[in-house]
PDB file of C-alpha atoms and ligand atoms in Angstrom:
ATOM      1  CA  MET A   1     -23.941  -9.731  74.287  1.00 88.00           C
ATOM      2  CA  TRP A   2     -26.034 -12.369  75.986  1.00 92.00           C
ATOM      3  CA  LEU A   3     -28.379 -13.925  73.459  1.00 92.00           C
ATOM      4  CA  LEU A   4     -31.566 -15.416  74.896  1.00 91.00           C
ATOM      5  CA  ALA A   5     -33.215 -16.567  71.669  1.00 88.00           C
ATOM      6  CA  ASP A   6     -33.118 -19.507  69.286  1.00 88.00           C
ATOM      7  CA  ASP A   7     -34.749 -17.865  66.281  1.00 89.00           C
ATOM      8  CA  ALA A   8     -32.317 -18.707  63.429  1.00 89.00           C
ATOM      9  CA  ALA A   9     -32.625 -15.292  61.733  1.00 89.00           C
ATOM     10  CA  VAL A  10     -32.015 -13.523  65.039  1.00 91.00           C
ATOM     11  CA  VAL A  11     -29.007 -15.703  65.861  1.00 90.00           C
ATOM     12  CA  ARG A  12     -27.523 -14.918  62.425  1.00 90.00           C
ATOM     13  CA  ALA A  13     -28.160 -11.170  62.781  1.00 90.00           C
ATOM     14  CA  ALA A  14     -26.805 -11.046  66.344  1.00 89.00           C
ATOM     15  CA  THR A  15     -23.693 -13.018  65.398  1.00 89.00           C
ATOM     16  CA  ARG A  16     -23.033 -10.718  62.428  1.00 87.00           C
ATOM     17  CA  VAL A  17     -23.361  -7.562  64.577  1.00 89.00           C
ATOM     18  CA  CYS A  18     -21.130  -9.004  67.320  1.00 83.00           C
ATOM     19  CA  VAL A  19     -18.435  -9.905  64.782  1.00 81.00           C
ATOM     20  CA  GLU A  20     -18.655  -6.420  63.215  1.00 83.00           C
ATOM     21  CA  SER A  21     -18.436  -4.647  66.564  1.00 80.00           C
ATOM     22  CA  GLY A  22     -15.951  -6.974  68.239  1.00 78.00           C
ATOM     23  CA  ALA A  23     -18.389  -7.855  71.054  1.00 80.00           C
ATOM     24  CA  GLY A  24     -18.407 -11.292  72.661  1.00 82.00           C
ATOM     25  CA  LEU A  25     -21.503 -13.476  72.228  1.00 85.00           C
ATOM     26  CA  TYR A  26     -22.737 -15.466  75.237  1.00 87.00           C
ATOM     27  CA  ARG A  27     -25.434 -18.157  75.154  1.00 87.00           C
ATOM     28  CA  THR A  28     -25.333 -18.590  78.949  1.00 85.00           C
ATOM     29  CA  PRO A  29     -25.253 -15.845  81.617  1.00 84.00           C
ATOM     30  CA  PRO A  30     -21.972 -13.902  81.457  1.00 82.00           C
ATOM     31  CA  PRO A  31     -19.998 -13.467  84.703  1.00 78.00           C
ATOM     32  CA  SER A  32     -21.613 -11.034  87.125  1.00 75.00           C
ATOM     33  CA  GLY A  33     -20.536  -7.458  86.483  1.00 71.00           C
ATOM     34  CA  THR A  34     -19.934  -7.954  82.747  1.00 74.00           C
ATOM     35  CA  PRO A  35     -21.159  -4.865  80.841  1.00 76.00           C
ATOM     36  CA  CYS A  36     -23.702  -6.437  78.574  1.00 85.00           C
ATOM     37  CA  VAL A  37     -26.520  -6.061  76.101  1.00 89.00           C
ATOM     38  CA  VAL A  38     -29.083  -8.841  76.495  1.00 92.00           C
ATOM     39  CA  LEU A  39     -31.136  -9.760  73.453  1.00 94.00           C
ATOM     40  CA  ALA A  40     -34.338 -11.700  74.088  1.00 93.00           C
ATOM     41  CA  ASP A  41     -37.653 -12.582  72.472  1.00 92.00           C
ATOM     42  CA  ALA A  42     -40.202 -10.111  73.877  1.00 90.00           C
ATOM     43  CA  SER A  43     -43.273 -11.718  72.384  1.00 87.00           C
ATOM     44  CA  GLY A  44     -43.689 -14.825  74.542  1.00 78.00           C
ATOM     45  CA  ASN A  45     -45.297 -15.524  77.894  1.00 82.00           C
ATOM     46  CA  GLY A  46     -43.485 -15.201  81.189  1.00 87.00           C
ATOM     47  CA  LEU A  47     -41.834 -11.889  80.353  1.00 88.00           C
ATOM     48  CA  ALA A  48     -41.706 -10.809  84.004  1.00 85.00           C
ATOM     49  CA  ASP A  49     -39.808 -14.010  84.890  1.00 88.00           C
ATOM     50  CA  LEU A  50     -37.452 -13.475  81.982  1.00 90.00           C
ATOM     51  CA  VAL A  51     -36.733  -9.895  83.035  1.00 88.00           C
ATOM     52  CA  GLY A  52     -36.261 -11.058  86.636  1.00 85.00           C
ATOM     53  CA  GLN A  53     -33.754 -13.682  85.476  1.00 87.00           C
ATOM     54  CA  VAL A  54     -31.777 -11.102  83.506  1.00 88.00           C
ATOM     55  CA  ARG A  55     -31.856  -8.422  86.207  1.00 82.00           C
ATOM     56  CA  GLY A  56     -30.908 -11.004  88.836  1.00 81.00           C
ATOM     57  CA  ALA A  57     -27.812 -11.994  86.873  1.00 84.00           C
ATOM     58  CA  LEU A  58     -26.864  -8.607  85.405  1.00 83.00           C
ATOM     59  CA  PRO A  59     -28.783  -5.690  86.946  1.00 79.00           C
ATOM     60  CA  GLU A  60     -27.141  -3.084  84.705  1.00 76.00           C
ATOM     61  CA  ALA A  61     -27.546  -4.958  81.430  1.00 83.00           C
ATOM     62  CA  TYR A  62     -29.342  -3.221  78.577  1.00 85.00           C
ATOM     63  CA  LEU A  63     -32.292  -5.477  77.800  1.00 87.00           C
ATOM     64  CA  LEU A  64     -33.277  -5.337  74.143  1.00 90.00           C
ATOM     65  CA  GLY A  65     -36.363  -7.263  73.080  1.00 91.00           C
ATOM     66  CA  PHE A  66     -37.473  -8.206  69.602  1.00 92.00           C
ATOM     67  CA  MET A  67     -40.861  -9.193  68.190  1.00 91.00           C
ATOM     68  CA  ALA A  68     -41.351 -11.234  65.045  1.00 87.00           C
ATOM     69  CA  THR A  69     -44.899  -9.905  64.684  1.00 84.00           C
ATOM     70  CA  PRO A  70     -45.223  -6.447  66.207  1.00 78.00           C
ATOM     71  CA  ASP A  71     -48.439  -5.961  68.150  1.00 83.00           C
ATOM     72  CA  PRO A  72     -49.029  -2.689  70.066  1.00 81.00           C
ATOM     73  CA  GLY A  73     -50.534  -4.441  73.096  1.00 83.00           C
ATOM     74  CA  ALA A  74     -47.741  -6.992  73.360  1.00 85.00           C
ATOM     75  CA  TRP A  75     -45.196  -4.238  72.788  1.00 84.00           C
ATOM     76  CA  ARG A  76     -46.544  -2.272  75.708  1.00 81.00           C
ATOM     77  CA  GLU A  77     -46.620  -5.389  77.903  1.00 83.00           C
ATOM     78  CA  ALA A  78     -42.932  -6.002  77.181  1.00 85.00           C
ATOM     79  CA  GLU A  79     -42.027  -2.439  78.139  1.00 81.00           C
ATOM     80  CA  ARG A  80     -44.087  -2.710  81.284  1.00 79.00           C
ATOM     81  CA  ALA A  81     -42.300  -5.972  82.148  1.00 83.00           C
ATOM     82  CA  GLY A  82     -39.017  -4.054  82.167  1.00 82.00           C
ATOM     83  CA  PHE A  83     -37.419  -4.304  78.714  1.00 86.00           C
ATOM     84  CA  ASP A  84     -35.303  -1.222  78.021  1.00 83.00           C
ATOM     85  CA  GLU A  85     -36.198  -1.237  74.338  1.00 84.00           C
ATOM     86  CA  VAL A  86     -38.410  -3.335  72.099  1.00 86.00           C
ATOM     87  CA  VAL A  87     -37.963  -3.475  68.328  1.00 87.00           C
ATOM     88  CA  SER A  88     -39.386  -5.459  65.460  1.00 88.00           C
ATOM     89  CA  ARG A  89     -37.200  -8.346  64.330  1.00 88.00           C
ATOM     90  CA  GLY A  90     -36.529  -6.531  61.041  1.00 85.00           C
ATOM     91  CA  ALA A  91     -35.122  -3.496  62.874  1.00 84.00           C
ATOM     92  CA  LEU A  92     -32.918  -5.521  65.178  1.00 89.00           C
ATOM     93  CA  GLY A  93     -29.541  -4.891  63.503  1.00 89.00           C
ATOM     94  CA  PRO A  94     -29.447  -1.076  63.858  1.00 87.00           C
ATOM     95  CA  SER A  95     -30.788  -1.156  67.430  1.00 86.00           C
ATOM     96  CA  LEU A  96     -28.251  -3.771  68.443  1.00 89.00           C
ATOM     97  CA  ARG A  97     -25.400  -1.784  66.899  1.00 87.00           C
ATOM     98  CA  ARG A  98     -26.522   1.352  68.757  1.00 82.00           C
ATOM     99  CA  ALA A  99     -26.807  -0.508  72.077  1.00 84.00           C
ATOM    100  CA  LEU A 100     -23.369  -2.099  71.690  1.00 84.00           C
ATOM    101  CA  ALA A 101     -21.854   1.264  70.709  1.00 79.00           C
ATOM    102  CA  ARG A 102     -23.321   2.871  73.865  1.00 74.00           C
ATOM    103  CA  LEU A 103     -21.973  -0.017  75.900  1.00 75.00           C
ATOM    104  CA  ALA A 104     -18.498   0.481  74.406  1.00 73.00           C
ATOM    105  CA  ASP A 105     -18.713   4.175  75.410  1.00 68.00           C
ATOM    106  CA  GLY A 106     -19.665   3.210  78.949  1.00 61.00           C
ATOM    107  CA  GLY A 107     -23.013   4.918  78.427  1.00 54.00           C
ATOM    108  CA  ALA A 108     -25.237   1.896  78.804  1.00 48.00           C
ATOM    109  CA  VAL A 109     -24.212   0.630  82.191  1.00 50.00           C
ATOM    110  CA  ARG A 110     -24.098   3.519  84.627  1.00 62.00           C
ATOM    111  CA  SER A 111     -26.150   3.393  87.757  1.00 71.00           C
ATOM    112  CA  TYR A 112     -26.409   5.486  90.900  1.00 79.00           C
ATOM    113  CA  ALA A 113     -27.168   4.402  94.455  1.00 82.00           C
ATOM    114  CA  ILE A 114     -30.271   6.337  95.419  1.00 86.00           C
ATOM    115  CA  CYS A 115     -30.916   4.985  98.946  1.00 90.00           C
ATOM    116  CA  ASP A 116     -30.501   2.073 101.311  1.00 89.00           C
ATOM    117  CA  ALA A 117     -32.920  -0.756 100.565  1.00 90.00           C
ATOM    118  CA  GLN A 118     -34.001  -0.886 104.215  1.00 92.00           C
ATOM    119  CA  ASP A 119     -35.260   2.721 103.946  1.00 91.00           C
ATOM    120  CA  VAL A 120     -38.034   1.565 101.609  1.00 92.00           C
ATOM    121  CA  ALA A 121     -38.363  -2.109 102.568  1.00 91.00           C
ATOM    122  CA  GLY A 122     -41.902  -3.477 102.381  1.00 90.00           C
ATOM    123  CA  ARG A 123     -43.382  -0.303 100.912  1.00 92.00           C
ATOM    124  CA  ILE A 124     -45.208   0.099  97.620  1.00 92.00           C
ATOM    125  CA  GLY A 125     -46.257   3.079  95.501  1.00 93.00           C
ATOM    126  CA  PHE A 126     -44.246   6.269  95.936  1.00 95.00           C
ATOM    127  CA  LEU A 127     -41.113   5.568  97.989  1.00 94.00           C
ATOM    128  CA  LEU A 128     -38.959   8.696  98.004  1.00 94.00           C
ATOM    129  CA  GLU A 129     -37.710  11.710  96.113  1.00 93.00           C
ATOM    130  CA  ALA A 130     -34.004  12.270  95.393  1.00 91.00           C
ATOM    131  CA  GLU A 131     -31.540  14.282  93.312  1.00 88.00           C
ATOM    132  CA  VAL A 132     -29.545  12.135  90.906  1.00 85.00           C
ATOM    133  CA  PRO A 133     -26.486  13.645  89.185  1.00 77.00           C
ATOM    134  CA  GLY A 134     -27.232  14.256  85.529  1.00 75.00           C
ATOM    135  CA  MET A 135     -30.932  13.475  85.977  1.00 80.00           C
ATOM    136  CA  GLY A 136     -32.104  16.086  88.474  1.00 86.00           C
ATOM    137  CA  LYS A 137     -35.000  15.350  90.811  1.00 90.00           C
ATOM    138  CA  VAL A 138     -36.573  11.900  90.500  1.00 93.00           C
ATOM    139  CA  SER A 139     -39.340  10.037  92.308  1.00 95.00           C
ATOM    140  CA  LEU A 140     -38.788   6.387  93.150  1.00 95.00           C
ATOM    141  CA  PHE A 141     -41.809   4.057  92.947  1.00 95.00           C
ATOM    142  CA  ARG A 142     -42.442   0.382  93.557  1.00 93.00           C
ATOM    143  CA  GLU A 143     -45.236  -0.715  91.242  1.00 91.00           C
ATOM    144  CA  GLN A 144     -46.279  -4.312  90.586  1.00 88.00           C
ATOM    145  CA  GLY A 145     -43.065  -5.462  92.268  1.00 86.00           C
ATOM    146  CA  ARG A 146     -40.830  -3.336  90.039  1.00 86.00           C
ATOM    147  CA  LEU A 147     -38.709  -0.366  91.062  1.00 88.00           C
ATOM    148  CA  VAL A 148     -38.746   2.619  88.693  1.00 90.00           C
ATOM    149  CA  CYS A 149     -37.766   6.279  88.862  1.00 91.00           C
ATOM    150  CA  LEU A 150     -39.766   8.985  87.131  1.00 93.00           C
ATOM    151  CA  GLY A 151     -38.382  12.424  86.350  1.00 92.00           C
ATOM    152  CA  THR A 152     -40.317  15.602  87.043  1.00 94.00           C
ATOM    153  CA  CYS A 153     -43.502  16.355  85.124  1.00 95.00           C
ATOM    154  CA  PRO A 154     -42.704  17.444  81.550  1.00 94.00           C
ATOM    155  CA  HIS A 155     -45.487  20.071  81.702  1.00 95.00           C
ATOM    156  CA  GLN A 156     -44.048  22.513  84.262  1.00 94.00           C
ATOM    157  CA  GLY A 157     -41.632  20.418  86.245  1.00 92.00           C
ATOM    158  CA  ALA A 158     -43.621  19.390  89.322  1.00 94.00           C
ATOM    159  CA  PRO A 159     -42.318  16.320  91.196  1.00 94.00           C
ATOM    160  CA  LEU A 160     -44.673  13.393  90.614  1.00 95.00           C
ATOM    161  CA  GLY A 161     -44.097  11.521  93.841  1.00 91.00           C
ATOM    162  CA  ARG A 162     -46.750  13.441  95.750  1.00 88.00           C
ATOM    163  CA  GLY A 163     -49.412  12.710  93.169  1.00 93.00           C
ATOM    164  CA  GLU A 164     -52.282  10.297  93.567  1.00 94.00           C
ATOM    165  CA  ILE A 165     -51.723   6.776  92.289  1.00 95.00           C
ATOM    166  CA  GLU A 166     -54.487   4.700  90.828  1.00 94.00           C
ATOM    167  CA  GLU A 167     -54.096   1.427  88.931  1.00 92.00           C
ATOM    168  CA  GLY A 168     -50.460   2.046  88.062  1.00 92.00           C
ATOM    169  CA  VAL A 169     -51.051   5.637  86.932  1.00 95.00           C
ATOM    170  CA  VAL A 170     -49.772   8.696  88.822  1.00 96.00           C
ATOM    171  CA  THR A 171     -51.499  12.082  88.599  1.00 97.00           C
ATOM    172  CA  CYS A 172     -49.294  15.177  88.686  1.00 97.00           C
ATOM    173  CA  PRO A 173     -50.249  17.168  91.812  1.00 95.00           C
ATOM    174  CA  ALA A 174     -49.805  20.503  89.969  1.00 95.00           C
ATOM    175  CA  HIS A 175     -52.189  20.421  86.988  1.00 95.00           C
ATOM    176  CA  GLY A 176     -53.360  16.852  86.665  1.00 95.00           C
ATOM    177  CA  SER A 177     -51.288  15.263  83.892  1.00 96.00           C
ATOM    178  CA  ARG A 178     -51.335  11.486  84.259  1.00 97.00           C
ATOM    179  CA  PHE A 179     -48.525   9.027  83.529  1.00 96.00           C
ATOM    180  CA  ASP A 180     -48.121   5.255  83.497  1.00 93.00           C
ATOM    181  CA  ILE A 181     -45.622   4.588  86.295  1.00 93.00           C
ATOM    182  CA  LEU A 182     -43.952   1.582  84.664  1.00 88.00           C
ATOM    183  CA  THR A 183     -43.377   3.163  81.256  1.00 86.00           C
ATOM    184  CA  GLY A 184     -43.603   6.934  81.799  1.00 88.00           C
ATOM    185  CA  GLU A 185     -46.204   7.069  79.043  1.00 90.00           C
ATOM    186  CA  ARG A 186     -48.505  10.113  79.091  1.00 94.00           C
ATOM    187  CA  VAL A 187     -52.076   9.042  79.775  1.00 95.00           C
ATOM    188  CA  ARG A 188     -53.616  12.524  79.974  1.00 94.00           C
ATOM    189  CA  GLY A 189     -52.463  16.145  79.525  1.00 88.00           C
ATOM    190  CA  PRO A 190     -51.928  19.023  79.880  1.00 96.00           C
ATOM    191  CA  SER A 191     -48.450  17.562  79.389  1.00 95.00           C
ATOM    192  CA  ASP A 192     -47.828  16.818  75.717  1.00 94.00           C
ATOM    193  CA  PHE A 193     -44.992  14.445  76.493  1.00 92.00           C
ATOM    194  CA  ASP A 194     -44.168  11.218  78.312  1.00 92.00           C
ATOM    195  CA  VAL A 195     -42.165  11.574  81.507  1.00 92.00           C
ATOM    196  CA  ALA A 196     -38.585  10.250  81.728  1.00 88.00           C
ATOM    197  CA  CYS A 197     -38.677   6.729  83.173  1.00 87.00           C
ATOM    198  CA  HIS A 198     -35.579   4.932  84.489  1.00 85.00           C
ATOM    199  CA  GLY A 199     -35.295   1.376  85.730  1.00 82.00           C
ATOM    200  CA  ALA A 200     -34.055   0.742  89.258  1.00 84.00           C
ATOM    201  CA  TYR A 201     -32.998  -2.359  91.143  1.00 81.00           C
ATOM    202  CA  GLU A 202     -31.848  -3.574  94.552  1.00 80.00           C
ATOM    203  CA  GLN A 203     -28.359  -4.949  95.042  1.00 73.00           C
ATOM    204  CA  GLY A 204     -26.011  -5.162  97.997  1.00 72.00           C
ATOM    205  CA  GLY A 205     -28.515  -3.577 100.356  1.00 82.00           C
ATOM    206  CA  ARG A 206     -28.951  -0.454  98.216  1.00 84.00           C
ATOM    207  CA  ILE A 207     -31.392   0.748  95.568  1.00 87.00           C
ATOM    208  CA  TRP A 208     -29.719   1.711  92.292  1.00 82.00           C
ATOM    209  CA  VAL A 209     -31.212   3.747  89.475  1.00 84.00           C
ATOM    210  CA  LEU A 210     -30.053   3.239  85.895  1.00 79.00           C
ATOM    211  CA  THR A 211     -28.876   6.592  84.636  1.00 71.00           C
ATOM    212  CA  ARG A 212     -28.206   5.799  81.009  1.00 60.00           C
ATOM    213  CA  PRO A 213     -30.107   7.778  78.410  1.00 46.00           C
TER     214      PRO A 213
HETATM  215  S1  LIG B   1     -46.579  20.426  86.164  1.00 57.67           S
HETATM  216 FE1  LIG B   1     -47.525  18.504  85.947  1.00 57.67          FE
HETATM  217  S2  LIG B   1     -49.364  18.896  84.934  1.00 57.67           S
HETATM  218 FE2  LIG B   1     -48.427  20.831  85.150  1.00 57.67          FE
END
């Protein structure tokens, strides 16, 4: 685990969980390619830079954020910045154990090359549609500088890539459900559910989608 926090209670909790689970604890970036859970404070400013730093060093890392004082707006901002999961500081231990257990199973670090980066270079919004093993059809978007993949619409399965995009929200072309592109959050029905949202990143001239659950 790469720990990006100085909060004494968090350091104690993270150290305890690492000792219990046999995971190494890094205070500086681990070597590239190390399967890793990154634990960071998700309540400060500069979250996009922080996420960029982590993804630049370890694109497949599972980025777990904590908040000392949970606030719904700040929570949403952290998810939009690219954290994989955000928890309150009090709930950190169980979430960290789960993330490390998934990592040990190999379930937290899989990714799949979806296309060549040059195929979508310089474009924004909807980029392409693709089949990803284990995930089915996904639509790749570039929104606010971030790459994300959305699954098909949870209402009746329409692909979302052909939908209209307005202020970071895509409208399903079939019956009009609306979803936040960066989080998959349902903004309007008829869908009753959020859409599956997977992070993606560019490395080695290819675009990779994170396929972990
Ligand atoms: S399939 Fe998307 S709203 Fe019906």
